[in-house]
Tab-separated table of C-alpha atoms in Angstrom:
chain	number	residue	atom	x	y	z
A	257	MET	CA	-15.592	24.803	-31.341
A	258	PHE	CA	-13.825	22.661	-28.949
A	259	SER	CA	-15.945	19.955	-27.271
A	260	ILE	CA	-15.410	18.953	-23.834
A	261	GLN	CA	-15.078	15.092	-23.443
A	262	LYS	CA	-16.560	13.501	-20.517
A	263	PRO	CA	-14.433	11.059	-18.573
A	264	ASP	CA	-15.682	7.495	-19.386
A	265	ASP	CA	-17.023	4.995	-16.774
A	266	ALA	CA	-13.565	3.291	-16.391
A	267	THR	CA	-11.994	6.561	-15.562
A	268	ILE	CA	-14.594	7.697	-13.137
A	269	VAL	CA	-14.198	4.390	-11.150
A	270	GLU	CA	-10.490	4.613	-11.186
A	271	LEU	CA	-10.813	8.081	-9.552
A	272	LEU	CA	-13.318	7.080	-7.195
A	273	ALA	CA	-11.477	3.913	-6.185
A	274	SER	CA	-8.333	6.240	-5.561
A	275	THR	CA	-10.181	8.515	-3.486
A	276	LEU	CA	-12.007	5.873	-1.484
A	277	ARG	CA	-8.605	4.227	-0.941
A	278	ARG	CA	-7.101	7.455	0.523
A	279	ASP	CA	-10.016	8.051	2.764
A	280	ILE	CA	-9.762	4.410	4.216
A	281	ALA	CA	-6.069	4.832	4.591
A	282	PHE	CA	-6.493	8.131	6.635
A	283	GLY	CA	-9.510	7.032	8.648
A	284	THR	CA	-11.936	9.267	7.056
A	285	LEU	CA	-13.804	6.127	6.392
A	286	LEU	CA	-13.559	4.093	9.620
A	287	PRO	CA	-12.893	0.390	9.988
A	288	ASP	CA	-16.341	-1.438	9.921
A	289	GLN	CA	-18.162	1.709	8.808
A	290	LYS	CA	-21.226	0.825	6.572
A	291	LEU	CA	-20.935	2.011	3.116
A	292	LYS	CA	-24.297	3.031	1.525
A	293	ILE	CA	-24.218	3.705	-2.172
A	294	GLU	CA	-26.486	6.695	-2.197
A	295	GLU	CA	-24.464	8.270	0.735
A	296	LEU	CA	-21.220	7.631	-0.988
A	297	ARG	CA	-22.536	9.058	-4.193
A	298	ARG	CA	-23.542	12.260	-2.708
A	299	ARG	CA	-20.128	12.633	-1.068
A	300	TYR	CA	-17.861	11.414	-3.805
A	301	GLY	CA	-19.983	11.857	-6.975
A	302	GLY	CA	-20.245	9.080	-9.792
A	303	SER	CA	-23.402	7.068	-10.585
A	304	ASN	CA	-24.933	4.199	-8.627
A	305	HIS	CA	-23.211	1.867	-11.207
A	306	SER	CA	-19.739	3.431	-11.031
A	307	MET	CA	-19.853	3.302	-7.221
A	308	ARG	CA	-20.897	-0.234	-7.092
A	309	GLU	CA	-18.047	-1.129	-9.451
A	310	THR	CA	-15.734	0.851	-7.157
A	311	LEU	CA	-16.748	-0.980	-4.119
A	312	ARG	CA	-16.542	-4.221	-6.126
A	313	ILE	CA	-12.740	-3.402	-6.820
A	314	LEU	CA	-11.971	-2.236	-3.272
A	315	SER	CA	-13.603	-5.568	-2.117
A	316	ALA	CA	-11.327	-7.612	-4.285
A	317	GLU	CA	-8.423	-5.553	-2.810
A	318	GLY	CA	-9.522	-6.450	0.761
A	319	LEU	CA	-10.236	-2.853	1.725
A	320	VAL	CA	-13.932	-3.221	1.777
A	321	GLU	CA	-16.294	-6.296	2.605
A	322	ALA	CA	-19.538	-7.268	1.327
A	323	THR	CA	-22.028	-7.897	4.196
A	324	ALA	CA	-24.738	-10.544	4.336
A	325	GLN	CA	-27.473	-7.723	3.568
A	326	ARG	CA	-25.759	-7.224	0.130
A	327	GLY	CA	-24.254	-3.944	1.414
A	328	PHE	CA	-20.601	-2.902	1.992
A	329	ARG	CA	-18.457	-1.866	4.966
A	330	VAL	CA	-14.840	-0.986	5.413
A	331	THR	CA	-12.824	-3.873	6.554
A	332	SER	CA	-11.921	-4.198	10.092
A	333	ALA	CA	-8.690	-2.966	11.233
A	334	THR	CA	-7.754	-4.883	14.520
A	335	GLU	CA	-4.387	-5.917	15.684
A	336	ASP	CA	-5.184	-9.520	14.734
A	337	ASP	CA	-5.877	-8.140	11.189
A	338	LEU	CA	-2.626	-6.354	10.985
A	339	ARG	CA	-0.619	-9.403	12.331
A	340	ASP	CA	-2.256	-11.559	9.610
A	341	ILE	CA	-1.677	-8.996	6.857
A	342	LEU	CA	2.018	-8.934	7.870
A	343	LEU	CA	2.242	-12.603	8.162
A	344	VAL	CA	1.195	-12.777	4.589
A	345	ARG	CA	3.318	-9.991	3.401
A	346	ILE	CA	6.482	-11.641	4.957
A	347	GLU	CA	5.854	-14.864	3.203
A	348	ILE	CA	5.044	-13.435	-0.118
A	349	GLU	CA	7.915	-10.733	-0.281
A	350	ARG	CA	10.597	-13.106	1.040
A	351	VAL	CA	9.894	-15.601	-1.905
A	352	ALA	CA	9.735	-12.788	-4.436
A	353	LEU	CA	12.874	-11.250	-3.138
A	354	SER	CA	14.845	-14.435	-3.143
A	355	ARG	CA	13.883	-14.754	-6.802
A	356	ALA	CA	14.594	-11.236	-7.757
A	357	ILE	CA	18.087	-11.475	-6.335
A	358	ALA	CA	18.664	-14.765	-8.243
A	359	LEU	CA	17.248	-13.244	-11.491
A	360	GLY	CA	17.616	-9.413	-11.344
A	361	ASP	CA	20.075	-7.669	-13.718
A	362	VAL	CA	22.025	-4.479	-13.593
A	363	ALA	CA	19.000	-2.464	-14.841
A	364	TRP	CA	16.948	-3.573	-11.884
A	365	GLU	CA	19.646	-2.789	-9.378
A	366	GLY	CA	19.567	0.732	-10.823
A	367	ARG	CA	15.942	1.135	-10.373
A	368	LEU	CA	16.289	-0.244	-6.912
A	369	ILE	CA	18.879	2.292	-6.082
A	370	ALA	CA	16.550	5.092	-7.425
A	371	ALA	CA	13.660	4.000	-5.453
A	372	HIS	CA	15.737	3.769	-2.191
A	373	HIS	CA	16.941	7.415	-2.805
A	374	ALA	CA	13.435	8.524	-3.452
A	375	LEU	CA	12.295	6.992	-0.174
A	376	GLN	CA	15.123	8.535	1.763
A	377	LYS	CA	14.016	11.953	0.252
A	378	ALA	CA	10.444	11.404	1.095
A	379	GLU	CA	11.159	10.187	4.799
A	380	SER	CA	13.088	13.296	5.215
A	381	VAL	CA	10.366	15.471	4.136
A	382	VAL	CA	7.589	13.772	6.110
A	383	THR	CA	9.490	13.892	9.471
A	384	SER	CA	9.754	17.909	9.178
A	385	ALA	CA	6.264	18.406	7.514
A	386	PRO	CA	4.012	15.510	8.427
A	387	ASP	CA	0.771	16.901	6.703
A	388	ASP	CA	-1.655	14.808	4.562
A	389	MET	CA	0.131	15.603	1.335
A	390	THR	CA	3.482	14.643	2.384
A	391	ALA	CA	2.333	11.629	4.052
A	392	LEU	CA	0.697	10.404	0.858
A	393	GLN	CA	4.064	11.143	-0.846
A	394	TRP	CA	5.945	9.122	1.670
A	395	ASP	CA	3.431	6.365	1.489
A	396	GLU	CA	3.937	6.223	-2.252
A	397	ALA	CA	7.650	6.153	-1.869
A	398	CYS	CA	7.349	3.235	0.465
A	399	ARG	CA	5.214	1.289	-2.050
A	400	ALA	CA	7.669	2.023	-4.954
A	401	PHE	CA	10.630	0.748	-2.864
A	402	ALA	CA	8.899	-2.385	-1.822
A	403	TYR	CA	7.728	-2.996	-5.359
A	404	ALA	CA	11.484	-2.275	-6.647
A	405	LEU	CA	12.884	-4.918	-4.248
A	406	ILE	CA	10.771	-7.614	-5.892
A	407	GLU	CA	9.975	-6.614	-9.430
A	408	ALA	CA	12.603	-8.769	-10.891
A	409	CYS	CA	11.032	-11.947	-9.493
A	410	ASP	CA	9.516	-12.840	-12.935
A	411	SER	CA	6.199	-13.618	-11.376
A	412	PRO	CA	3.300	-11.282	-12.074
A	413	ARG	CA	1.138	-13.239	-9.557
A	414	LEU	CA	3.621	-12.783	-6.785
A	415	ILE	CA	3.755	-9.069	-7.534
A	416	LYS	CA	0.004	-8.747	-7.642
A	417	LEU	CA	-0.408	-10.460	-4.270
A	418	HIS	CA	2.392	-8.267	-2.800
A	419	GLN	CA	0.619	-5.074	-4.007
A	420	LYS	CA	-2.789	-6.300	-2.603
A	421	PHE	CA	-1.384	-6.931	0.887
A	422	PHE	CA	0.976	-3.968	0.784
A	423	ASP	CA	-2.054	-1.663	0.291
A	424	GLN	CA	-4.081	-3.551	3.051
A	425	SER	CA	-1.336	-2.538	5.519
A	426	ARG	CA	-1.404	1.124	4.304
A	427	ARG	CA	-3.788	2.495	6.930
A	428	PHE	CA	-1.694	0.885	9.624
A	429	ARG	CA	1.526	2.123	8.414
A	430	LEU	CA	0.172	5.769	8.116
A	431	ALA	CA	-1.447	5.562	11.626
A	432	GLN	CA	2.015	4.549	13.082
A	433	MET	CA	3.474	7.546	11.235
A	434	ARG	CA	0.935	10.135	12.422
A	435	GLU	CA	1.297	8.652	15.960
A	436	GLY	CA	4.927	9.187	15.960
A	437	LYS	CA	5.720	5.478	16.610
A	438	LEU	CA	8.121	4.953	13.688
A	439	ASN	CA	11.886	5.077	14.495
A	440	TRP	CA	13.151	7.034	11.447
A	441	ALA	CA	16.842	6.603	12.371
A	442	ASN	CA	16.325	2.784	12.517
A	443	ARG	CA	14.481	2.634	9.355
A	444	LYS	CA	16.962	4.609	7.473
A	445	ASN	CA	19.795	2.386	8.581
A	446	ARG	CA	17.782	-0.845	8.073
A	447	GLN	CA	16.692	0.197	4.504
A	448	LYS	CA	20.184	1.148	3.622
A	449	ALA	CA	21.515	-2.333	4.891
A	450	LEU	CA	18.646	-4.024	2.988
A	451	LEU	CA	19.608	-2.249	-0.187
A	452	ASP	CA	23.360	-3.222	0.287
A	453	ALA	CA	22.439	-6.760	1.044
A	454	VAL	CA	20.409	-7.099	-2.083
A	455	LEU	CA	23.095	-5.418	-4.244
A	456	GLU	CA	25.713	-7.876	-2.772
A	457	ARG	CA	23.146	-10.735	-3.592
A	458	ASP	CA	23.248	-11.899	0.071
A	459	GLU	CA	19.770	-13.574	0.078
A	460	GLY	CA	19.902	-14.590	3.753
A	461	ALA	CA	20.859	-11.166	5.076
A	462	ALA	CA	18.304	-9.412	2.748
A	463	ASN	CA	15.411	-11.642	3.812
A	464	VAL	CA	16.140	-11.092	7.593
A	465	LEU	CA	16.217	-7.431	7.072
A	466	LEU	CA	13.145	-7.508	4.823
A	467	LYS	CA	11.197	-9.206	7.662
A	468	GLN	CA	12.320	-6.677	10.196
A	469	ASP	CA	11.367	-3.866	7.911
A	470	ILE	CA	7.823	-5.182	7.409
A	471	GLU	CA	7.350	-6.148	11.203
A	472	ASP	CA	8.413	-2.473	11.869
A	473	GLU	CA	5.035	-1.685	10.650
A	474	LEU	CA	3.313	-3.535	13.574
A	475	ASN	CA	5.390	-1.851	16.351
A	476	THR	CA	3.462	-2.998	19.315
């Protein structure tokens, strides 16, 4: 007989973290909402231990905060929060992009072109069918393109910081998309110009366009 293997604790925590990230991004779990272990466990499954570990991971990522009463809550999502996140993203990603332009090889250029193509495909789909599934696919394509831009920077710590703050800006980005505040034509033109500037190794133009692309997520 075949035995059914149960997922180990690490797999359960990974699945729980992915689900909670999604629900924070889509506003199912609201900014400043208290996160009680027992309620979360009933809603999402897992044990008390796995849920605590999940919240610890999300706290390290800046999506959840520990409270003075040793509980947890969803991190706030004010305009000041967004401005601060984008400030940090701009500084980190401009440094990383400059290094990638200096160090990246032809194989990196190929991956960047592929990521840009996938992003354009995802943006075309999400503008015509903006449901939750296409929104998630679009957001992942945004993440992949942003990562591809800097992956040749030869600094794992810069990349890790980029991913952390990119994920913190996720719910704002999805909100802008759902509320129809993104100018898709402008995004398409700017992203193509950014790709061209990087491929031409024009660091100055690339960093100006990168800053504009990040600031577009604020859009206030």
